[in-house]
Structure formats: C-alpha cells, structure tokens
C-alpha cells in the first residue's frame, strides 16, 4: 500500500469520526458523568432537548443545505432535516463539549472533545452538507443550550440542597429543644 493510499484511508477514517462526532461525544458524556447521577440525567435530557430545539429552528428558518453535498454514509434527509440551518451536528457536539466542560472542568477532556468537534464541523463543511454560517449558528446554539441546561440543573440542585440543609437544621434545633426539657 502506497503512502498516498495510507493517507487517503486515514482521512476517510477522520471524516467518519467527524460524521459520528455527536454520538462519540454522547458516549463520552455518559461515561464521564456516570458517577454523578444528577448531571448524568440532566445531560441526557439536555441532549434530547437540544435535538428538538434544532428541529424547531430548522423548520422556522427553512434555510436549505448546499446543493452539491456529498454523502459519507448514505444519509437521506426527510422532514426538518432537509434544511441546513442550524447544523445539528455542530449544535450537538458543541452542546456536549460545553456541558461536559462546565460539569467536569477538565482542560484535557476539553481538548479531546474540541478535536472531535473540529473533525465534525470540518467534515460537514468538506462534504458540503452545511455552509460555514449554518455550522457557526449550530455551534453557538449548542453552547447556549448547554449553558442553559447546566445553569438550570445547578440552580435546582443548589435550591434542593439548601432546603434539605434548612430542614436538617430545623430538626436539629427541635431535637436539642426536646432534650433540654
């Protein structure tokens, strides 16, 4: 096998990783958050909501995909997917990497996730499935959805923890009062 053939095979593999980026980052996210039940559940809910938000945005904007797009895995588009704005792939990978970074705060994981997101965005542009504008809007919308989901989850957890702590303090005071009598 020639060097050119090896390089070409490597590029095809990287393109497929880019195409599958949303699912790869979903798997990484499930694994990373496995020990944190609250954020694990929130991540899955936000991931699904992000997909619905993307479909709603596509139907509202109705901006078509580029005409001369190439297929990497025989993908066919129906319904809202015939539209390109915003890119669901870009929205999904940037939602995942943003949410995971906010929870885990790991620069090393962020670099790896950015690499996969970069492959995803590049693959969608290279195969002319999206314009740069569609990819950028998808990425920004994904980050916004992730931050919103993270913030809501964090607020919910803090409020419930505060209520539980206040209830425990009240029980402690009541117990001490009973013991003093």
Short mmCIF file of N, CA and C in Angstrom, two decimals:
data_model
loop_
_atom_site.label_atom_id
_atom_site.label_comp_id
_atom_site.label_asym_id
_atom_site.label_seq_id
_atom_site.Cartn_x
_atom_site.Cartn_y
_atom_site.Cartn_z
N UNK A 1 0.86 -1.18 0.00
CA UNK A 1 0.00 0.00 0.00
C UNK A 1 0.90 1.24 0.00
N UNK A 2 0.60 2.19 -0.87
CA UNK A 2 1.42 3.39 -1.00
C UNK A 2 1.12 4.37 0.11
N UNK A 3 2.01 5.34 0.26
CA UNK A 3 1.79 6.39 1.26
C UNK A 3 0.51 7.17 0.98
N UNK A 4 0.25 7.41 -0.31
CA UNK A 4 -0.96 8.12 -0.70
C UNK A 4 -2.21 7.36 -0.28
N UNK A 5 -2.21 6.06 -0.48
CA UNK A 5 -3.36 5.24 -0.08
C UNK A 5 -3.53 5.23 1.43
N UNK A 6 -2.43 5.19 2.17
CA UNK A 6 -2.50 5.24 3.64
C UNK A 6 -3.05 6.58 4.12
N UNK A 7 -2.60 7.64 3.51
CA UNK A 7 -3.09 8.97 3.89
C UNK A 7 -4.57 9.09 3.57
N UNK A 8 -4.95 8.60 2.39
CA UNK A 8 -6.35 8.65 1.99
C UNK A 8 -7.24 7.85 2.94
N UNK A 9 -6.77 6.67 3.37
CA UNK A 9 -7.53 5.87 4.34
C UNK A 9 -7.67 6.60 5.67
N UNK A 10 -6.59 7.22 6.12
CA UNK A 10 -6.60 7.96 7.38
C UNK A 10 -7.59 9.11 7.30
N UNK A 11 -7.60 9.82 6.19
CA UNK A 11 -8.53 10.94 6.01
C UNK A 11 -9.97 10.44 6.04
N UNK A 12 -10.25 9.33 5.40
CA UNK A 12 -11.61 8.76 5.40
C UNK A 12 -12.04 8.37 6.81
N UNK A 13 -11.11 7.82 7.59
CA UNK A 13 -11.42 7.46 8.98
C UNK A 13 -11.73 8.71 9.79
N UNK A 14 -10.92 9.76 9.63
CA UNK A 14 -11.17 11.02 10.34
C UNK A 14 -12.51 11.63 9.92
N UNK A 15 -12.84 11.52 8.64
CA UNK A 15 -14.14 12.02 8.17
C UNK A 15 -15.28 11.26 8.85
N UNK A 16 -15.14 9.96 8.98
CA UNK A 16 -16.19 9.17 9.63
C UNK A 16 -16.29 9.49 11.12
N UNK A 17 -15.15 9.71 11.76
CA UNK A 17 -15.17 10.14 13.16
C UNK A 17 -15.92 11.47 13.26
N UNK A 18 -15.66 12.39 12.33
CA UNK A 18 -16.36 13.67 12.31
C UNK A 18 -17.85 13.50 12.13
N UNK A 19 -18.24 12.63 11.21
CA UNK A 19 -19.66 12.38 10.97
C UNK A 19 -20.33 11.81 12.22
N UNK A 20 -19.63 10.93 12.92
CA UNK A 20 -20.18 10.29 14.12
C UNK A 20 -19.89 11.06 15.40
N UNK A 21 -19.31 12.25 15.27
CA UNK A 21 -18.93 13.05 16.43
C UNK A 21 -20.01 13.23 17.48
N UNK A 22 -21.26 13.55 17.09
CA UNK A 22 -22.29 13.72 18.12
C UNK A 22 -22.50 12.46 18.97
N UNK A 23 -22.43 11.29 18.34
CA UNK A 23 -22.63 10.04 19.08
C UNK A 23 -21.40 9.68 19.90
N UNK A 24 -20.23 10.00 19.38
CA UNK A 24 -18.99 9.75 20.13
C UNK A 24 -18.99 10.60 21.39
N UNK A 25 -19.33 11.89 21.26
CA UNK A 25 -19.35 12.76 22.44
C UNK A 25 -20.49 12.39 23.39
N UNK A 26 -21.60 11.91 22.86
CA UNK A 26 -22.68 11.41 23.74
C UNK A 26 -22.15 10.26 24.59
N UNK A 27 -21.46 9.32 23.98
CA UNK A 27 -20.89 8.19 24.72
C UNK A 27 -19.87 8.65 25.75
N UNK A 28 -19.01 9.59 25.36
CA UNK A 28 -18.02 10.13 26.30
C UNK A 28 -18.73 10.82 27.47
N UNK A 29 -19.78 11.57 27.15
CA UNK A 29 -20.52 12.28 28.20
C UNK A 29 -21.18 11.33 29.18
N UNK A 30 -21.80 10.30 28.66
CA UNK A 30 -22.43 9.30 29.53
C UNK A 30 -21.39 8.67 30.44
N UNK A 31 -20.24 8.36 29.88
CA UNK A 31 -19.17 7.74 30.66
C UNK A 31 -18.60 8.71 31.69
N UNK A 32 -18.33 9.95 31.27
CA UNK A 32 -17.74 10.93 32.19
C UNK A 32 -18.65 11.25 33.37
N UNK A 33 -19.94 11.29 33.14
CA UNK A 33 -20.88 11.72 34.18
C UNK A 33 -21.52 10.55 34.92
N UNK A 34 -21.07 9.34 34.64
CA UNK A 34 -21.69 8.14 35.20
C UNK A 34 -21.83 8.20 36.72
N UNK A 35 -20.85 8.69 37.42
CA UNK A 35 -20.88 8.72 38.88
C UNK A 35 -21.65 9.90 39.46
N UNK A 36 -22.13 10.79 38.62
CA UNK A 36 -22.84 11.98 39.06
C UNK A 36 -24.27 11.91 38.53
N UNK A 37 -25.13 11.24 39.29
CA UNK A 37 -26.48 10.93 38.81
C UNK A 37 -27.25 12.16 38.34
N UNK A 38 -27.19 13.24 39.09
CA UNK A 38 -27.98 14.43 38.74
C UNK A 38 -27.54 15.01 37.40
N UNK A 39 -26.24 15.21 37.24
CA UNK A 39 -25.77 15.79 35.98
C UNK A 39 -25.80 14.78 34.84
N UNK A 40 -25.69 13.50 35.14
CA UNK A 40 -25.82 12.46 34.12
C UNK A 40 -27.23 12.51 33.52
N UNK A 41 -28.23 12.54 34.39
CA UNK A 41 -29.62 12.63 33.92
C UNK A 41 -29.87 13.94 33.19
N UNK A 42 -29.36 15.03 33.74
CA UNK A 42 -29.55 16.33 33.11
C UNK A 42 -28.91 16.35 31.72
N UNK A 43 -27.74 15.76 31.59
CA UNK A 43 -27.06 15.72 30.29
C UNK A 43 -27.92 15.00 29.25
N UNK A 44 -28.49 13.87 29.62
CA UNK A 44 -29.33 13.12 28.68
C UNK A 44 -30.58 13.92 28.30
N UNK A 45 -31.19 14.57 29.27
CA UNK A 45 -32.37 15.39 28.99
C UNK A 45 -32.00 16.56 28.08
N UNK A 46 -30.90 17.23 28.38
CA UNK A 46 -30.46 18.37 27.56
C UNK A 46 -30.07 17.90 26.16
N UNK A 47 -29.46 16.73 26.05
CA UNK A 47 -29.09 16.20 24.74
C UNK A 47 -30.33 16.01 23.86
N UNK A 48 -31.38 15.43 24.43
CA UNK A 48 -32.62 15.21 23.68
C UNK A 48 -33.30 16.55 23.38
N UNK A 49 -33.37 17.43 24.35
CA UNK A 49 -33.97 18.75 24.14
C UNK A 49 -33.23 19.52 23.05
N UNK A 50 -31.92 19.40 23.04
CA UNK A 50 -31.10 20.07 22.03
C UNK A 50 -31.51 19.61 20.62
N UNK A 51 -31.78 18.34 20.48
CA UNK A 51 -32.21 17.80 19.19
C UNK A 51 -33.56 18.39 18.78
N UNK A 52 -34.50 18.48 19.72
CA UNK A 52 -35.80 19.06 19.42
C UNK A 52 -35.67 20.55 19.07
N UNK A 53 -34.83 21.26 19.81
CA UNK A 53 -34.61 22.69 19.54
C UNK A 53 -34.05 22.87 18.13
N UNK A 54 -33.14 21.97 17.73
CA UNK A 54 -32.56 22.05 16.40
C UNK A 54 -33.64 21.87 15.33
N UNK A 55 -34.49 20.87 15.51
CA UNK A 55 -35.55 20.62 14.52
C UNK A 55 -36.52 21.79 14.43
N UNK A 56 -36.86 22.37 15.56
CA UNK A 56 -37.76 23.53 15.57
C UNK A 56 -37.09 24.70 14.85
N UNK A 57 -35.82 24.94 15.12
CA UNK A 57 -35.09 26.03 14.47
C UNK A 57 -35.02 25.82 12.96
N UNK A 58 -34.78 24.58 12.53
CA UNK A 58 -34.73 24.28 11.09
C UNK A 58 -36.06 24.60 10.41
N UNK A 59 -37.16 24.22 11.05
CA UNK A 59 -38.49 24.44 10.46
C UNK A 59 -38.81 25.94 10.42
N UNK A 60 -38.37 26.69 11.42
CA UNK A 60 -38.63 28.13 11.45
C UNK A 60 -37.79 28.85 10.39
N UNK A 61 -36.50 28.53 10.32
CA UNK A 61 -35.59 29.25 9.42
C UNK A 61 -35.73 28.77 7.97
N UNK A 62 -35.88 27.48 7.77
CA UNK A 62 -36.06 26.87 6.44
C UNK A 62 -34.96 27.24 5.45
N UNK A 63 -33.74 27.31 5.93
CA UNK A 63 -32.62 27.58 5.02
C UNK A 63 -32.10 26.25 4.48
N UNK A 64 -32.06 26.11 3.15
CA UNK A 64 -31.66 24.82 2.58
C UNK A 64 -30.18 24.51 2.79
N UNK A 65 -29.87 23.24 2.66
CA UNK A 65 -28.48 22.81 2.66
C UNK A 65 -27.85 23.20 1.33
N UNK A 66 -26.52 23.21 1.25
CA UNK A 66 -25.88 23.44 -0.06
C UNK A 66 -26.34 22.38 -1.07
N UNK A 67 -26.46 22.77 -2.32
CA UNK A 67 -26.99 21.88 -3.37
C UNK A 67 -26.10 20.71 -3.72
N UNK A 68 -24.82 20.87 -3.63
CA UNK A 68 -23.89 19.87 -4.16
C UNK A 68 -23.25 19.01 -3.07
N UNK A 69 -23.99 18.71 -2.02
CA UNK A 69 -23.45 17.95 -0.90
C UNK A 69 -23.16 16.50 -1.26
N UNK A 70 -22.12 15.97 -0.63
CA UNK A 70 -21.74 14.56 -0.80
C UNK A 70 -22.19 13.76 0.41
N UNK A 71 -22.50 12.51 0.20
CA UNK A 71 -22.89 11.62 1.29
C UNK A 71 -21.67 10.84 1.77
N UNK A 72 -21.54 10.70 3.06
CA UNK A 72 -20.44 9.90 3.62
C UNK A 72 -20.92 8.51 4.03
N UNK A 73 -22.17 8.41 4.46
CA UNK A 73 -22.73 7.13 4.90
C UNK A 73 -24.16 6.96 4.39
N UNK A 74 -24.39 7.37 3.16
CA UNK A 74 -25.71 7.24 2.52
C UNK A 74 -26.83 7.85 3.34
N UNK A 75 -26.57 9.00 3.94
CA UNK A 75 -27.62 9.63 4.73
C UNK A 75 -28.67 10.26 3.82
N UNK A 76 -29.91 10.08 4.18
CA UNK A 76 -31.04 10.68 3.47
C UNK A 76 -31.75 11.60 4.44
N UNK A 77 -32.16 12.76 3.93
CA UNK A 77 -32.79 13.74 4.79
C UNK A 77 -34.28 13.84 4.49
N UNK A 78 -35.08 13.79 5.55
CA UNK A 78 -36.52 13.94 5.43
C UNK A 78 -37.00 14.89 6.52
N UNK A 79 -38.15 15.45 6.34
CA UNK A 79 -38.71 16.34 7.35
C UNK A 79 -37.84 17.57 7.54
N UNK A 80 -37.65 17.94 8.79
CA UNK A 80 -36.86 19.13 9.12
C UNK A 80 -35.40 18.98 8.68
N UNK A 81 -34.94 17.75 8.53
CA UNK A 81 -33.53 17.51 8.19
C UNK A 81 -33.16 17.96 6.78
N UNK A 82 -34.14 18.26 5.93
CA UNK A 82 -33.81 18.76 4.59
C UNK A 82 -33.21 20.16 4.67
N UNK A 83 -33.43 20.83 5.79
CA UNK A 83 -32.87 22.17 5.98
C UNK A 83 -31.52 22.09 6.68
N UNK A 84 -30.69 23.10 6.41
CA UNK A 84 -29.34 23.08 6.95
C UNK A 84 -29.09 24.02 8.10
N UNK A 85 -30.00 24.96 8.35
CA UNK A 85 -29.77 25.97 9.39
C UNK A 85 -30.63 25.68 10.59
N UNK A 86 -30.03 25.47 11.76
CA UNK A 86 -28.60 25.34 12.07
C UNK A 86 -28.14 23.88 11.90
N UNK A 87 -26.84 23.70 11.83
CA UNK A 87 -26.28 22.36 11.71
C UNK A 87 -26.53 21.57 12.99
N UNK A 88 -27.23 20.44 12.87
CA UNK A 88 -27.49 19.59 14.04
C UNK A 88 -26.19 18.96 14.55
N UNK A 89 -25.29 18.59 13.63
CA UNK A 89 -24.02 18.00 14.06
C UNK A 89 -23.22 19.01 14.90
N UNK A 90 -23.08 20.24 14.39
CA UNK A 90 -22.32 21.25 15.13
C UNK A 90 -23.01 21.58 16.45
N UNK A 91 -24.32 21.71 16.41
CA UNK A 91 -25.07 22.03 17.63
C UNK A 91 -24.88 20.94 18.68
N UNK A 92 -24.92 19.70 18.25
CA UNK A 92 -24.81 18.58 19.17
C UNK A 92 -23.41 18.48 19.80
N UNK A 93 -22.37 18.56 18.97
CA UNK A 93 -21.02 18.39 19.54
C UNK A 93 -20.66 19.56 20.45
N UNK A 94 -21.09 20.78 20.09
CA UNK A 94 -20.76 21.91 20.96
C UNK A 94 -21.63 21.94 22.20
N UNK A 95 -22.85 21.40 22.13
CA UNK A 95 -23.66 21.25 23.34
C UNK A 95 -22.96 20.29 24.29
N UNK A 96 -22.53 19.15 23.77
CA UNK A 96 -21.88 18.14 24.61
C UNK A 96 -20.60 18.66 25.23
N UNK A 97 -19.71 19.20 24.41
CA UNK A 97 -18.41 19.61 24.98
C UNK A 97 -18.57 20.76 25.97
N UNK A 98 -19.53 21.65 25.73
CA UNK A 98 -19.75 22.76 26.67
C UNK A 98 -20.32 22.25 27.99
N UNK A 99 -21.34 21.43 27.93
CA UNK A 99 -21.96 20.89 29.14
C UNK A 99 -20.93 20.09 29.94
N UNK A 100 -20.18 19.24 29.25
CA UNK A 100 -19.20 18.41 29.95
C UNK A 100 -18.10 19.24 30.58
N UNK A 101 -17.67 20.29 29.90
CA UNK A 101 -16.64 21.15 30.48
C UNK A 101 -17.17 21.89 31.71
N UNK A 102 -18.40 22.37 31.63
CA UNK A 102 -18.97 23.09 32.77
C UNK A 102 -19.08 22.19 34.01
N UNK A 103 -19.38 20.92 33.79
CA UNK A 103 -19.52 20.00 34.92
C UNK A 103 -18.16 19.51 35.39
N UNK A 104 -17.33 19.05 34.48
CA UNK A 104 -16.07 18.39 34.85
C UNK A 104 -14.88 19.34 34.98
N UNK A 105 -14.92 20.47 34.28
CA UNK A 105 -13.84 21.46 34.28
C UNK A 105 -12.48 20.84 33.99
N UNK A 106 -12.42 19.94 33.03
CA UNK A 106 -11.18 19.27 32.66
C UNK A 106 -10.66 19.81 31.33
N UNK A 107 -9.52 20.48 31.38
CA UNK A 107 -8.93 21.03 30.16
C UNK A 107 -8.50 19.90 29.22
N UNK A 108 -8.00 18.80 29.77
CA UNK A 108 -7.55 17.68 28.94
C UNK A 108 -8.73 17.09 28.15
N UNK A 109 -9.86 16.86 28.82
CA UNK A 109 -11.03 16.35 28.12
C UNK A 109 -11.55 17.36 27.12
N UNK A 110 -11.51 18.64 27.49
CA UNK A 110 -11.98 19.68 26.58
C UNK A 110 -11.17 19.67 25.29
N UNK A 111 -9.88 19.51 25.38
CA UNK A 111 -9.03 19.47 24.18
C UNK A 111 -9.42 18.29 23.29
N UNK A 112 -9.61 17.12 23.88
CA UNK A 112 -10.02 15.95 23.11
C UNK A 112 -11.39 16.14 22.48
N UNK A 113 -12.32 16.71 23.24
CA UNK A 113 -13.67 16.94 22.72
C UNK A 113 -13.67 18.00 21.63
N UNK A 114 -12.82 19.03 21.79
CA UNK A 114 -12.68 20.04 20.74
C UNK A 114 -12.12 19.43 19.46
N UNK A 115 -11.22 18.47 19.59
CA UNK A 115 -10.67 17.79 18.42
C UNK A 115 -11.80 17.07 17.66
N UNK A 116 -12.62 16.34 18.39
CA UNK A 116 -13.74 15.64 17.75
C UNK A 116 -14.73 16.64 17.16
N UNK A 117 -15.02 17.71 17.89
CA UNK A 117 -15.93 18.74 17.37
C UNK A 117 -15.35 19.38 16.11
N UNK A 118 -14.05 19.62 16.11
CA UNK A 118 -13.40 20.17 14.92
C UNK A 118 -13.51 19.24 13.73
N UNK A 119 -13.31 17.95 13.97
CA UNK A 119 -13.48 16.96 12.89
C UNK A 119 -14.91 16.98 12.37
N UNK A 120 -15.87 17.10 13.28
CA UNK A 120 -17.28 17.11 12.90
C UNK A 120 -17.60 18.32 12.03
N UNK A 121 -17.21 19.50 12.49
CA UNK A 121 -17.51 20.72 11.75
C UNK A 121 -16.81 20.68 10.39
N UNK A 122 -15.55 20.27 10.37
CA UNK A 122 -14.82 20.20 9.11
C UNK A 122 -15.46 19.20 8.15
N UNK A 123 -15.87 18.03 8.64
CA UNK A 123 -16.49 17.01 7.79
C UNK A 123 -17.79 17.55 7.18
N UNK A 124 -18.59 18.25 7.97
CA UNK A 124 -19.86 18.77 7.47
C UNK A 124 -19.62 19.84 6.39
N UNK A 125 -18.56 20.61 6.54
CA UNK A 125 -18.23 21.64 5.55
C UNK A 125 -17.58 21.00 4.31
N UNK A 126 -16.64 20.09 4.53
CA UNK A 126 -15.91 19.42 3.43
C UNK A 126 -16.88 18.68 2.51
N UNK A 127 -17.86 17.99 3.06
CA UNK A 127 -18.82 17.23 2.26
C UNK A 127 -19.99 18.10 1.79
N UNK A 128 -19.89 19.40 2.04
CA UNK A 128 -20.88 20.40 1.63
C UNK A 128 -22.30 20.06 2.11
N UNK A 129 -22.37 19.63 3.34
CA UNK A 129 -23.68 19.39 3.96
C UNK A 129 -24.19 20.64 4.66
N UNK A 130 -23.26 21.59 4.93
CA UNK A 130 -23.62 22.85 5.58
C UNK A 130 -22.70 23.96 5.11
N UNK A 131 -23.22 25.17 5.20
CA UNK A 131 -22.39 26.35 4.97
C UNK A 131 -21.67 26.68 6.28
N UNK A 132 -20.67 27.54 6.20
CA UNK A 132 -19.97 27.97 7.43
C UNK A 132 -20.94 28.68 8.37
N UNK A 133 -21.86 29.46 7.82
CA UNK A 133 -22.85 30.15 8.64
C UNK A 133 -23.72 29.15 9.41
N UNK A 134 -24.19 28.10 8.74
CA UNK A 134 -25.01 27.08 9.38
C UNK A 134 -24.24 26.36 10.48
N UNK A 135 -22.96 26.13 10.25
CA UNK A 135 -22.11 25.46 11.24
C UNK A 135 -21.87 26.36 12.46
N UNK A 136 -21.60 27.64 12.20
CA UNK A 136 -21.35 28.58 13.31
C UNK A 136 -22.60 28.79 14.16
N UNK A 137 -23.75 28.94 13.50
CA UNK A 137 -25.00 29.13 14.25
C UNK A 137 -25.31 27.88 15.07
N UNK A 138 -25.09 26.70 14.48
CA UNK A 138 -25.30 25.45 15.22
C UNK A 138 -24.41 25.36 16.45
N UNK A 139 -23.13 25.72 16.28
CA UNK A 139 -22.19 25.67 17.40
C UNK A 139 -22.60 26.63 18.52
N UNK A 140 -22.97 27.84 18.14
CA UNK A 140 -23.37 28.85 19.14
C UNK A 140 -24.66 28.42 19.85
N UNK A 141 -25.62 27.94 19.08
CA UNK A 141 -26.87 27.49 19.69
C UNK A 141 -26.63 26.30 20.63
N UNK A 142 -25.76 25.38 20.24
CA UNK A 142 -25.42 24.25 21.09
C UNK A 142 -24.79 24.68 22.41
N UNK A 143 -23.89 25.67 22.34
CA UNK A 143 -23.27 26.17 23.57
C UNK A 143 -24.29 26.85 24.47
N UNK A 144 -25.22 27.59 23.86
CA UNK A 144 -26.28 28.26 24.63
C UNK A 144 -27.18 27.24 25.32
N UNK A 145 -27.59 26.21 24.59
CA UNK A 145 -28.44 25.16 25.17
C UNK A 145 -27.71 24.48 26.33
N UNK A 146 -26.41 24.18 26.13
CA UNK A 146 -25.63 23.51 27.17
C UNK A 146 -25.53 24.38 28.42
N UNK A 147 -25.21 25.66 28.24
CA UNK A 147 -25.07 26.53 29.39
C UNK A 147 -26.42 26.66 30.12
N UNK A 148 -27.50 26.82 29.36
CA UNK A 148 -28.83 26.93 29.97
C UNK A 148 -29.17 25.68 30.77
N UNK A 149 -28.94 24.51 30.18
CA UNK A 149 -29.22 23.25 30.86
C UNK A 149 -28.37 23.07 32.11
N UNK A 150 -27.10 23.43 32.00
CA UNK A 150 -26.20 23.33 33.15
C UNK A 150 -26.65 24.28 34.26
N UNK A 151 -26.94 25.52 33.90
CA UNK A 151 -27.34 26.52 34.88
C UNK A 151 -28.62 26.12 35.60
N UNK A 152 -29.62 25.67 34.86
CA UNK A 152 -30.90 25.25 35.45
C UNK A 152 -30.67 24.07 36.40
N UNK A 153 -29.86 23.11 35.97
CA UNK A 153 -29.57 21.94 36.81
C UNK A 153 -28.85 22.36 38.08
N UNK A 154 -27.86 23.21 37.94
CA UNK A 154 -27.09 23.67 39.10
C UNK A 154 -27.98 24.43 40.08
N UNK A 155 -28.84 25.31 39.57
CA UNK A 155 -29.76 26.05 40.43
C UNK A 155 -30.71 25.10 41.16
N UNK A 156 -31.25 24.13 40.44
CA UNK A 156 -32.17 23.16 41.03
C UNK A 156 -31.47 22.39 42.15
N UNK A 157 -30.26 21.94 41.89
CA UNK A 157 -29.53 21.17 42.90
C UNK A 157 -29.19 22.03 44.11
N UNK A 158 -28.81 23.27 43.88
CA UNK A 158 -28.48 24.15 45.00
C UNK A 158 -29.71 24.46 45.84
N UNK A 159 -30.83 24.71 45.19
CA UNK A 159 -32.05 25.01 45.94
C UNK A 159 -32.51 23.82 46.75
N UNK A 160 -32.48 22.63 46.17
CA UNK A 160 -32.89 21.43 46.90
C UNK A 160 -31.93 21.11 48.02
N UNK A 161 -30.65 21.33 47.82
CA UNK A 161 -29.67 21.11 48.88
C UNK A 161 -29.89 22.10 50.01
N UNK A 162 -30.17 23.35 49.66
CA UNK A 162 -30.42 24.38 50.66
C UNK A 162 -31.65 24.03 51.48
N UNK A 163 -32.73 23.62 50.84
CA UNK A 163 -33.95 23.23 51.55
C UNK A 163 -33.67 22.06 52.49
N UNK A 164 -32.96 21.06 52.00
CA UNK A 164 -32.63 19.90 52.84
C UNK A 164 -31.77 20.31 54.02
N UNK A 165 -30.79 21.18 53.78
CA UNK A 165 -29.94 21.64 54.89
C UNK A 165 -30.75 22.44 55.91
N UNK A 166 -31.66 23.27 55.44
CA UNK A 166 -32.51 24.04 56.36
C UNK A 166 -33.42 23.11 57.17
N UNK A 167 -33.96 22.09 56.53
CA UNK A 167 -34.81 21.12 57.23
C UNK A 167 -34.00 20.36 58.28
N UNK A 168 -32.77 19.98 57.93
CA UNK A 168 -31.91 19.29 58.90
C UNK A 168 -31.57 20.19 60.08
N UNK A 169 -31.30 21.46 59.81
CA UNK A 169 -31.01 22.41 60.89
C UNK A 169 -32.22 22.56 61.80
N UNK A 170 -33.41 22.66 61.20
CA UNK A 170 -34.64 22.79 61.98
C UNK A 170 -34.86 21.56 62.85
N UNK A 171 -34.66 20.38 62.29
CA UNK A 171 -34.80 19.14 63.06
C UNK A 171 -33.79 19.09 64.20
N UNK A 172 -32.57 19.53 63.94
CA UNK A 172 -31.53 19.54 64.96
C UNK A 172 -31.93 20.47 66.11
N UNK A 173 -32.43 21.65 65.77
CA UNK A 173 -32.86 22.61 66.80
C UNK A 173 -34.03 22.04 67.60
N UNK A 174 -34.99 21.41 66.92
CA UNK A 174 -36.13 20.82 67.60
C UNK A 174 -35.67 19.70 68.53
N UNK A 175 -34.73 18.91 68.08
CA UNK A 175 -34.21 17.80 68.90
C UNK A 175 -33.51 18.34 70.13
N UNK A 176 -32.71 19.38 69.95
CA UNK A 176 -31.99 19.98 71.09
C UNK A 176 -32.98 20.58 72.08
N UNK A 177 -34.06 21.20 71.59
CA UNK A 177 -35.07 21.78 72.46
C UNK A 177 -35.76 20.71 73.29
N UNK A 178 -36.06 19.58 72.65
CA UNK A 178 -36.71 18.46 73.35
C UNK A 178 -35.75 17.91 74.41
N UNK A 179 -34.50 17.77 74.09
CA UNK A 179 -33.52 17.24 75.04
C UNK A 179 -33.31 18.16 76.24
N UNK A 180 -33.42 19.47 76.03
CA UNK A 180 -33.24 20.42 77.13
C UNK A 180 -34.41 20.37 78.10
N UNK A 181 -35.57 20.02 77.67
CA UNK A 181 -36.75 19.99 78.54
C UNK A 181 -36.72 18.76 79.32
#
